[in-house]
Amino acid sequence: MTKVTLFKGDGIGPEICESVVRIFDALKVDVEFEPFEVGEAEYYRNGALIPNAAFDSIERNKIILKAPITTPIGKGFRSCNVQLREKYDLYTNIRPAKSLPNVKTPFENIDMVIFRENTEDLYVGIEEKIDENTVHATKVITRKCSERIIRAAFNYAVKNNRKKVSCIHKANILKMSDGLFLSIFNEIKEEYPTIETDVYIVDNACMQMVMHPEKFDVMVMPNLYGDILSDLSSGLIGGLGFLPSANLGDEVAMFEAVHGSAPDIAGKNLANPTALLLSACMMLEYIGKEEPAKQIRSALFEVLEEGTVRTRDCGGTATTTEFTDAIIEKLN
Ligand code: NAI
C-alpha cells in the first residue's frame, strides 16, 4: 500500500479531493491517503498555512496530491505553492495539455507538454521598494536550474517518443537572463540528435499556440512564461478544469490541478474534478501503478465522450457529485 499525503486545500479543494478519493475507493486503488487541512482556512484556524504534521507526512511519504490553495494578494504570507516547490526543490513542472473526448473547443488534436522551470525566475520573490513610486523585482536565471529543466524536457521527449522540444524565451529583451536560458538550450540540444528543436520568443509563442497549436510538442521555458502559457494551453483543451500537473524533485513529487481555488464557485458542488483526477492518474503512473491510472482515464473519457453528464464549465448541468458518480459507474 503506497501512502500519499493529501492536501485538501481551499475553495473548491475539498470538493474535488472528495471526488478523487471516492473514485480511488471505488476502484480499490492500492493507495492510502493521509489527508491534511492546509491553506488559508487552516492559517486562520491554527496560525500556519501548512501544519507541522503535514510536513512530517510529506517527509515520510515523499508523494503529495494537492488541491489548490488560496494566496491572498498583497502583504502577509508567501504562496504555499512557491514554499513547497522551494522547500522540496520541485524543479520540474510538467503540464500536459491534450484534447479530451467530446470536449468541444475551436481546436482539435491538441497534444503539447509544457515543462516549466519551477524554482526561480521572478518567483524568487525578491522585490525592492526604491521609492514611493518605484519597485524593482528580481528575475533569477541560473545555469544549474536551466540545465536541469531543459534536460528533463529532452529526457521526457526521448522516453515518450515525442518528436520535438521548443524553447520559449524573451532573450531579445532580457539578453542576459533569458539569453543564458536560450544558450543552455542550444548547448543541451546537441546531446539529443534524434529530437527536433525550435525556439520562439514568448509573445510569438502565444500567437502560434492559438493559430497553429499543432506546431507544439514538448515545450520548455522559464517559470513565468510557463505559468502563463500553461493556462493558455488549458484554454485550448476546454479550460482550467481539465489541466493536470506534476511537480517533480529528486526526492519528493507533488501532483496538482493547474487551476486555483475558484472562490467564485466554492462550496456549491459545481467544480470540475477532472484536472485533479488526471493529476492523480499522473501520480499513479509515477509510482508505477499504471493499471488503475488507465482504468480511471478510460472511465473518465467514456463519461466525457457520452456527454450527458458534464459540469457547468463545459456546458453541462451536473454537480461535482453527479459527475463523480458517473465515473464510478463506468468503473464497475
Ligand atoms: P482559479 O483557477 O481559481 O479560477 C479561474 C476561473 O476558472 C474561475 O472562474 C473558476 O471558477 C474557474 N475554475 C477553476 N477551476 C475550476 C474547476 N475545477 N471547475 C470549474 N471551474 C473552474 O484562478 P483565480 O480566481 O485567479 O485564483 C483563485 C485563488 O487560487 C487565488 O488565491 C490564487 O492565488 C489561487 N491559486 C492557487 C493555485 C494552486 O494552489 N496551485 C494555482 C492558481 C491560483
CSV table of C-alpha atoms and ligand atoms in Angstrom, one decimal:
chain,number,residue,atom,x,y,z
A,1,MET,CA,0.0,0.0,0.0
A,2,THR,CA,1.5,3.4,-1.0
A,3,LYS,CA,0.9,6.2,1.4
A,4,VAL,CA,0.2,9.6,-0.1
A,5,THR,CA,0.0,13.0,1.6
A,6,LEU,CA,-3.3,14.6,0.6
A,7,PHE,CA,-3.7,18.4,0.9
A,8,LYS,CA,-7.4,19.2,0.8
A,9,GLY,CA,-6.8,22.9,0.0
A,10,ASP,CA,-9.1,25.9,0.0
A,11,GLY,CA,-12.2,26.9,-2.0
A,12,ILE,CA,-13.2,24.0,-4.3
A,13,GLY,CA,-10.2,21.9,-3.0
A,14,PRO,CA,-12.2,19.8,-0.5
A,15,GLU,CA,-14.9,19.1,-3.1
A,16,ILE,CA,-12.5,17.9,-5.9
A,17,CYS,CA,-10.5,15.9,-3.3
A,18,GLU,CA,-13.6,14.1,-2.2
A,19,SER,CA,-14.3,13.2,-5.8
A,20,VAL,CA,-10.8,11.7,-6.3
A,21,VAL,CA,-10.9,9.8,-3.0
A,22,ARG,CA,-14.3,8.3,-3.9
A,23,ILE,CA,-13.1,7.2,-7.3
A,24,PHE,CA,-9.9,5.7,-5.8
A,25,ASP,CA,-12.1,3.9,-3.1
A,26,ALA,CA,-14.5,2.6,-5.7
A,27,LEU,CA,-11.6,1.1,-7.7
A,28,LYS,CA,-9.9,-0.1,-4.5
A,29,VAL,CA,-6.7,1.5,-5.6
A,30,ASP,CA,-3.7,0.4,-3.5
A,31,VAL,CA,-3.1,3.9,-2.1
A,32,GLU,CA,-3.7,5.2,1.4
A,33,PHE,CA,-4.3,8.9,1.6
A,34,GLU,CA,-3.1,10.9,4.7
A,35,PRO,CA,-5.4,13.9,4.5
A,36,PHE,CA,-4.5,17.4,5.9
A,37,GLU,CA,-6.2,20.7,6.1
A,38,VAL,CA,-3.8,23.2,4.6
A,39,GLY,CA,-4.1,26.7,3.2
A,40,GLU,CA,-5.9,29.9,4.1
A,41,ALA,CA,-8.6,28.4,6.2
A,42,GLU,CA,-6.0,26.4,8.2
A,43,TYR,CA,-3.9,29.6,8.7
A,44,TYR,CA,-6.8,31.5,10.3
A,45,ARG,CA,-7.6,28.4,12.5
A,46,ASN,CA,-4.2,27.4,13.7
A,47,GLY,CA,-1.7,30.1,12.5
A,48,ALA,CA,0.2,28.1,9.9
A,49,LEU,CA,-0.6,27.5,6.2
A,50,ILE,CA,0.8,24.0,6.4
A,51,PRO,CA,0.8,22.3,9.8
A,52,ASN,CA,4.0,20.6,11.0
A,53,ALA,CA,2.2,17.2,10.9
A,54,ALA,CA,1.7,17.7,7.2
A,55,PHE,CA,5.4,18.3,6.6
A,56,ASP,CA,6.2,15.2,8.6
A,57,SER,CA,3.8,13.3,6.4
A,58,ILE,CA,5.5,14.6,3.2
A,59,GLU,CA,8.9,13.6,4.6
A,60,ARG,CA,7.7,10.1,5.3
A,61,ASN,CA,5.7,9.5,2.1
A,62,LYS,CA,7.5,11.7,-0.5
A,63,ILE,CA,4.3,11.9,-2.6
A,64,ILE,CA,1.7,14.7,-2.4
A,65,LEU,CA,-1.6,15.0,-4.0
A,66,LYS,CA,-2.5,18.7,-3.6
A,67,ALA,CA,-5.7,20.6,-4.1
A,68,PRO,CA,-5.4,24.4,-4.8
A,69,ILE,CA,-4.7,26.8,-2.1
A,70,THR,CA,-5.8,30.5,-1.9
A,71,THR,CA,-3.0,33.0,-1.9
A,72,PRO,CA,-4.2,36.4,-0.7
A,73,ILE,CA,-2.8,39.2,-2.8
A,74,GLY,CA,-0.6,41.8,-1.2
A,75,LYS,CA,1.2,41.7,2.2
A,76,GLY,CA,1.1,38.7,4.5
A,77,PHE,CA,2.2,35.2,3.7
A,78,ARG,CA,4.0,33.8,0.8
A,79,SER,CA,2.3,31.4,-1.6
A,80,CYS,CA,2.1,27.9,-0.2
A,81,ASN,CA,2.8,26.5,-3.6
A,82,VAL,CA,6.0,28.5,-4.0
A,83,GLN,CA,7.0,27.5,-0.5
A,84,LEU,CA,6.5,23.8,-1.2
A,85,ARG,CA,8.3,24.0,-4.6
A,86,GLU,CA,11.3,25.7,-2.9
A,87,LYS,CA,11.4,23.5,0.3
A,88,TYR,CA,11.4,20.2,-1.6
A,89,ASP,CA,13.2,21.6,-4.7
A,90,LEU,CA,10.4,20.5,-7.0
A,91,TYR,CA,12.1,21.9,-10.1
A,92,THR,CA,10.3,20.2,-12.9
A,93,ASN,CA,6.7,21.3,-13.5
A,94,ILE,CA,5.1,19.2,-16.2
A,95,ARG,CA,1.8,20.3,-17.6
A,96,PRO,CA,0.3,18.1,-20.4
A,97,ALA,CA,-2.5,19.7,-22.5
A,98,LYS,CA,-4.2,17.0,-24.6
A,99,SER,CA,-7.6,17.3,-26.3
A,100,LEU,CA,-10.3,15.3,-24.4
A,101,PRO,CA,-13.1,13.2,-25.9
A,102,ASN,CA,-16.1,15.3,-26.9
A,103,VAL,CA,-14.9,18.4,-25.0
A,104,LYS,CA,-15.5,20.9,-27.8
A,105,THR,CA,-13.2,23.8,-28.3
A,106,PRO,CA,-12.2,25.6,-31.5
A,107,PHE,CA,-9.1,23.3,-31.6
A,108,GLU,CA,-8.7,19.6,-32.3
A,109,ASN,CA,-5.9,17.1,-31.6
A,110,ILE,CA,-4.0,19.3,-29.1
A,111,ASP,CA,-1.1,17.4,-27.6
A,112,MET,CA,1.5,19.6,-26.0
A,113,VAL,CA,3.5,19.2,-22.8
A,114,ILE,CA,4.8,22.2,-21.1
A,115,PHE,CA,8.0,21.9,-19.0
A,116,ARG,CA,8.0,25.0,-16.7
A,117,GLU,CA,11.1,25.7,-14.6
A,118,ASN,CA,9.6,25.8,-11.1
A,119,THR,CA,12.1,27.3,-8.7
A,120,GLU,CA,13.5,30.6,-9.9
A,121,ASP,CA,12.8,33.5,-12.4
A,122,LEU,CA,10.6,36.2,-10.9
A,123,TYR,CA,9.2,33.7,-8.4
A,124,VAL,CA,12.2,34.1,-6.1
A,125,GLY,CA,10.1,36.8,-4.5
A,126,ILE,CA,12.8,39.5,-4.3
A,127,GLU,CA,11.1,42.9,-4.6
A,128,GLU,CA,12.7,46.1,-3.5
A,129,LYS,CA,11.0,49.4,-2.9
A,130,ILE,CA,13.2,52.1,-4.4
A,131,ASP,CA,11.0,55.0,-3.5
A,132,GLU,CA,7.2,55.7,-3.1
A,133,ASN,CA,6.7,55.2,-6.8
A,134,THR,CA,9.2,52.7,-7.9
A,135,VAL,CA,9.6,49.0,-7.1
A,136,HIS,CA,12.1,46.6,-8.5
A,137,ALA,CA,11.5,42.8,-8.9
A,138,THR,CA,14.4,40.4,-9.4
A,139,LYS,CA,14.4,37.8,-12.1
A,140,VAL,CA,16.9,35.0,-11.4
A,141,ILE,CA,18.1,32.6,-14.0
A,142,THR,CA,20.9,30.2,-13.2
A,143,ARG,CA,22.8,27.6,-15.2
A,144,LYS,CA,22.0,24.9,-12.7
A,145,CYS,CA,18.2,25.3,-12.8
A,146,SER,CA,18.1,25.9,-16.5
A,147,GLU,CA,20.2,22.8,-17.3
A,148,ARG,CA,18.1,20.5,-15.2
A,149,ILE,CA,14.7,21.7,-16.6
A,150,ILE,CA,15.9,21.6,-20.2
A,151,ARG,CA,17.4,18.1,-19.7
A,152,ALA,CA,14.2,17.0,-18.1
A,153,ALA,CA,12.2,18.1,-21.2
A,154,PHE,CA,14.6,16.3,-23.6
A,155,ASN,CA,14.6,13.2,-21.5
A,156,TYR,CA,10.8,13.2,-21.4
A,157,ALA,CA,10.7,13.6,-25.2
A,158,VAL,CA,13.1,10.6,-25.7
A,159,LYS,CA,11.2,8.4,-23.2
A,160,ASN,CA,7.8,9.2,-24.6
A,161,ASN,CA,8.6,9.1,-28.3
A,162,ARG,CA,7.9,12.8,-28.8
A,163,LYS,CA,9.5,14.4,-31.8
A,164,LYS,CA,10.3,18.0,-30.9
A,165,VAL,CA,11.3,20.3,-28.0
A,166,SER,CA,10.6,24.0,-28.3
A,167,CYS,CA,12.4,26.6,-26.2
A,168,ILE,CA,10.3,29.7,-25.2
A,169,HIS,CA,12.2,32.8,-24.2
A,170,LYS,CA,12.4,36.6,-24.4
A,171,ALA,CA,16.1,36.8,-25.0
A,172,ASN,CA,15.7,39.7,-27.4
A,173,ILE,CA,14.9,41.9,-24.5
A,174,LEU,CA,16.2,40.0,-21.5
A,175,LYS,CA,19.5,39.4,-23.1
A,176,MET,CA,21.5,38.2,-20.1
A,177,SER,CA,18.9,36.2,-18.2
A,178,ASP,CA,16.7,34.6,-20.9
A,179,GLY,CA,19.9,34.8,-23.1
A,180,LEU,CA,21.5,32.4,-20.6
A,181,PHE,CA,18.5,30.0,-20.7
A,182,LEU,CA,18.5,30.0,-24.5
A,183,SER,CA,22.2,29.4,-24.8
A,184,ILE,CA,21.9,26.5,-22.4
A,185,PHE,CA,19.1,25.1,-24.5
A,186,ASN,CA,21.3,25.4,-27.6
A,187,GLU,CA,24.1,23.5,-25.8
A,188,ILE,CA,21.9,20.7,-24.5
A,189,LYS,CA,20.1,20.1,-27.7
A,190,GLU,CA,23.3,18.8,-29.2
A,191,GLU,CA,23.1,15.8,-26.8
A,192,TYR,CA,19.8,14.8,-28.3
A,193,PRO,CA,20.4,14.5,-32.0
A,194,THR,CA,17.1,12.5,-32.6
A,195,ILE,CA,14.9,15.2,-31.2
A,196,GLU,CA,14.0,18.2,-33.4
A,197,THR,CA,14.1,21.6,-31.8
A,198,ASP,CA,12.9,25.1,-32.4
A,199,VAL,CA,12.8,28.4,-30.5
A,200,TYR,CA,10.1,31.0,-30.1
A,201,ILE,CA,10.0,34.4,-28.4
A,202,VAL,CA,7.3,34.2,-25.8
A,203,ASP,CA,4.9,36.7,-27.4
A,204,ASN,CA,5.1,34.9,-30.8
A,205,ALA,CA,4.6,31.6,-29.0
A,206,CYS,CA,1.3,32.8,-27.6
A,207,MET,CA,0.0,33.7,-31.1
A,208,GLN,CA,1.3,30.4,-32.6
A,209,MET,CA,-0.3,28.4,-29.9
A,210,VAL,CA,-3.8,29.7,-30.8
A,211,MET,CA,-3.2,29.8,-34.6
A,212,HIS,CA,-1.1,26.7,-35.1
A,213,PRO,CA,-1.2,24.6,-31.9
A,214,GLU,CA,-0.1,21.5,-34.0
A,215,LYS,CA,3.4,23.1,-34.2
A,216,PHE,CA,4.0,22.3,-30.5
A,217,ASP,CA,5.0,19.1,-28.9
A,218,VAL,CA,7.3,19.4,-25.8
A,219,MET,CA,7.9,23.0,-24.7
A,220,VAL,CA,10.4,24.2,-22.1
A,221,MET,CA,10.6,27.6,-20.6
A,222,PRO,CA,11.4,29.7,-17.5
A,223,ASN,CA,8.9,29.9,-14.7
A,224,LEU,CA,6.8,32.9,-15.5
A,225,TYR,CA,6.2,32.1,-19.2
A,226,GLY,CA,5.4,28.5,-18.1
A,227,ASP,CA,2.7,29.8,-15.7
A,228,ILE,CA,1.1,31.9,-18.3
A,229,LEU,CA,1.4,29.7,-21.4
A,230,SER,CA,0.1,26.6,-19.5
A,231,ASP,CA,-3.1,28.5,-18.6
A,232,LEU,CA,-3.3,29.4,-22.3
A,233,SER,CA,-2.9,25.7,-23.2
A,234,SER,CA,-5.8,24.8,-20.8
A,235,GLY,CA,-8.0,27.1,-22.9
A,236,LEU,CA,-7.1,25.1,-26.0
A,237,ILE,CA,-8.5,21.9,-24.4
A,238,GLY,CA,-11.6,23.2,-22.6
A,239,GLY,CA,-10.4,25.3,-19.7
A,240,LEU,CA,-8.7,25.2,-16.4
A,241,GLY,CA,-10.9,22.4,-15.1
A,242,PHE,CA,-9.0,20.0,-17.4
A,243,LEU,CA,-5.3,20.7,-17.0
A,244,PRO,CA,-3.3,18.4,-14.6
A,245,SER,CA,0.3,18.8,-13.5
A,246,ALA,CA,3.3,17.1,-11.8
A,247,ASN,CA,5.9,18.9,-9.7
A,248,LEU,CA,8.9,16.7,-9.5
A,249,GLY,CA,12.1,17.0,-7.5
A,250,ASP,CA,14.8,14.4,-6.8
A,251,GLU,CA,13.1,13.2,-3.6
A,252,VAL,CA,9.6,14.4,-3.4
A,253,ALA,CA,6.8,14.6,-6.1
A,254,MET,CA,3.7,16.7,-5.9
A,255,PHE,CA,0.7,16.4,-8.2
A,256,GLU,CA,-1.9,19.1,-8.5
A,257,ALA,CA,-4.5,20.6,-10.8
A,258,VAL,CA,-3.1,23.7,-12.6
A,259,HIS,CA,-6.2,25.8,-11.6
A,260,GLY,CA,-6.7,27.8,-8.3
A,261,SER,CA,-9.2,27.5,-5.5
A,262,ALA,CA,-12.0,29.1,-7.7
A,263,PRO,CA,-13.7,31.1,-4.8
A,264,ASP,CA,-16.5,32.1,-7.2
A,265,ILE,CA,-17.9,28.5,-7.3
A,266,ALA,CA,-16.5,27.1,-4.0
A,267,GLY,CA,-18.9,25.2,-1.7
A,268,LYS,CA,-21.5,24.9,-4.5
A,269,ASN,CA,-20.8,21.4,-5.7
A,270,LEU,CA,-20.1,22.9,-9.2
A,271,ALA,CA,-16.4,22.3,-9.7
A,272,ASN,CA,-15.0,20.1,-12.4
A,273,PRO,CA,-12.8,17.5,-10.7
A,274,THR,CA,-11.1,16.3,-14.0
A,275,ALA,CA,-7.8,18.3,-13.6
A,276,LEU,CA,-7.2,16.9,-10.1
A,277,LEU,CA,-8.3,13.4,-11.2
A,278,LEU,CA,-5.9,13.5,-14.2
A,279,SER,CA,-3.1,14.7,-11.8
A,280,ALA,CA,-3.9,11.7,-9.6
A,281,CYS,CA,-3.5,9.5,-12.7
A,282,MET,CA,-0.1,11.1,-13.3
A,283,MET,CA,0.7,10.3,-9.7
A,284,LEU,CA,-0.3,6.7,-10.1
A,285,GLU,CA,1.9,6.3,-13.2
A,286,TYR,CA,4.8,7.9,-11.3
A,287,ILE,CA,4.6,5.3,-8.6
A,288,GLY,CA,4.3,2.5,-11.1
A,289,LYS,CA,0.6,1.8,-10.8
A,290,GLU,CA,-0.2,2.2,-14.5
A,291,GLU,CA,-3.3,-0.1,-14.5
A,292,PRO,CA,-5.6,1.9,-12.1
A,293,ALA,CA,-4.5,5.1,-13.9
A,294,LYS,CA,-5.6,3.5,-17.2
A,295,GLN,CA,-8.9,2.4,-15.8
A,296,ILE,CA,-9.7,5.8,-14.3
A,297,ARG,CA,-8.8,7.6,-17.5
A,298,SER,CA,-10.9,5.3,-19.6
A,299,ALA,CA,-13.9,5.7,-17.2
A,300,LEU,CA,-13.5,9.5,-17.3
A,301,PHE,CA,-13.1,9.6,-21.1
A,302,GLU,CA,-16.3,7.4,-21.5
A,303,VAL,CA,-18.3,9.9,-19.4
A,304,LEU,CA,-16.9,12.8,-21.4
A,305,GLU,CA,-17.5,11.1,-24.7
A,306,GLU,CA,-21.2,10.3,-23.8
A,307,GLY,CA,-21.5,14.0,-22.9
A,308,THR,CA,-24.8,13.6,-20.9
A,309,VAL,CA,-23.2,14.2,-17.5
A,310,ARG,CA,-20.8,17.1,-17.5
A,311,THR,CA,-20.1,20.0,-15.2
A,312,ARG,CA,-21.1,23.6,-15.9
A,313,ASP,CA,-17.6,24.8,-17.1
A,314,CYS,CA,-18.0,22.6,-20.1
A,315,GLY,CA,-21.6,23.3,-20.9
A,316,GLY,CA,-23.4,20.8,-18.6
A,317,THR,CA,-25.6,21.0,-15.6
A,318,ALA,CA,-24.1,18.1,-13.5
A,319,THR,CA,-22.8,18.7,-10.0
A,320,THR,CA,-19.3,17.6,-8.9
A,321,THR,CA,-21.0,14.7,-7.1
A,322,GLU,CA,-23.1,13.6,-10.1
A,323,PHE,CA,-20.1,13.7,-12.4
A,324,THR,CA,-18.1,11.6,-9.9
A,325,ASP,CA,-21.0,9.1,-9.6
A,326,ALA,CA,-21.0,8.8,-13.4
A,327,ILE,CA,-17.3,8.0,-13.5
A,328,ILE,CA,-17.7,5.5,-10.7
A,329,GLU,CA,-20.5,3.8,-12.6
A,330,LYS,CA,-18.2,3.3,-15.6
A,331,LEU,CA,-15.6,1.7,-13.3
A,332,ASN,CA,-18.0,-1.1,-12.2
B,1,NAI,P1,-8.8,30.0,-10.5
B,1,NAI,O1,-8.1,29.0,-11.3
B,1,NAI,O2,-9.2,29.6,-9.1
B,1,NAI,O3,-10.2,30.4,-11.2
B,1,NAI,C1,-10.2,31.0,-12.5
B,1,NAI,C2,-11.6,30.7,-13.2
B,1,NAI,O4,-11.7,29.3,-13.6
B,1,NAI,C3,-12.8,30.9,-12.2
B,1,NAI,O5,-13.9,31.4,-13.0
B,1,NAI,C4,-13.1,29.5,-11.7
B,1,NAI,O6,-14.5,29.3,-11.3
B,1,NAI,C5,-12.7,28.6,-12.9
B,1,NAI,N1,-12.3,27.3,-12.5
B,1,NAI,C6,-11.1,27.0,-12.0
B,1,NAI,N2,-11.0,25.7,-11.7
B,1,NAI,C7,-12.2,25.2,-12.0
B,1,NAI,C8,-12.7,23.9,-11.9
B,1,NAI,N3,-12.0,22.8,-11.4
B,1,NAI,N4,-14.0,23.7,-12.3
B,1,NAI,C9,-14.7,24.7,-12.8
B,1,NAI,N5,-14.3,25.9,-12.9
B,1,NAI,C10,-13.0,26.2,-12.5
B,1,NAI,O7,-8.0,31.3,-10.5
B,1,NAI,P2,-8.1,32.6,-9.6
B,1,NAI,O8,-9.5,33.0,-9.4
B,1,NAI,O9,-7.2,33.6,-10.3
B,1,NAI,O10,-7.4,32.3,-8.2
B,1,NAI,C11,-8.1,32.0,-7.1
B,1,NAI,C12,-7.2,31.6,-6.0
B,1,NAI,O11,-6.4,30.4,-6.2
B,1,NAI,C13,-6.1,32.7,-5.7
B,1,NAI,O12,-5.9,32.9,-4.3
B,1,NAI,C14,-4.8,32.1,-6.3
B,1,NAI,O13,-3.7,32.6,-5.7
B,1,NAI,C15,-5.0,30.7,-6.0
B,1,NAI,N6,-4.3,29.8,-7.0
B,1,NAI,C16,-3.8,28.6,-6.4
B,1,NAI,C17,-3.2,27.7,-7.2
B,1,NAI,C18,-2.6,26.5,-6.6
B,1,NAI,O14,-2.9,26.2,-5.4
B,1,NAI,N7,-1.9,25.6,-7.3
B,1,NAI,C19,-3.0,27.9,-8.7
B,1,NAI,C20,-3.6,29.1,-9.1
B,1,NAI,C21,-4.2,30.0,-8.3
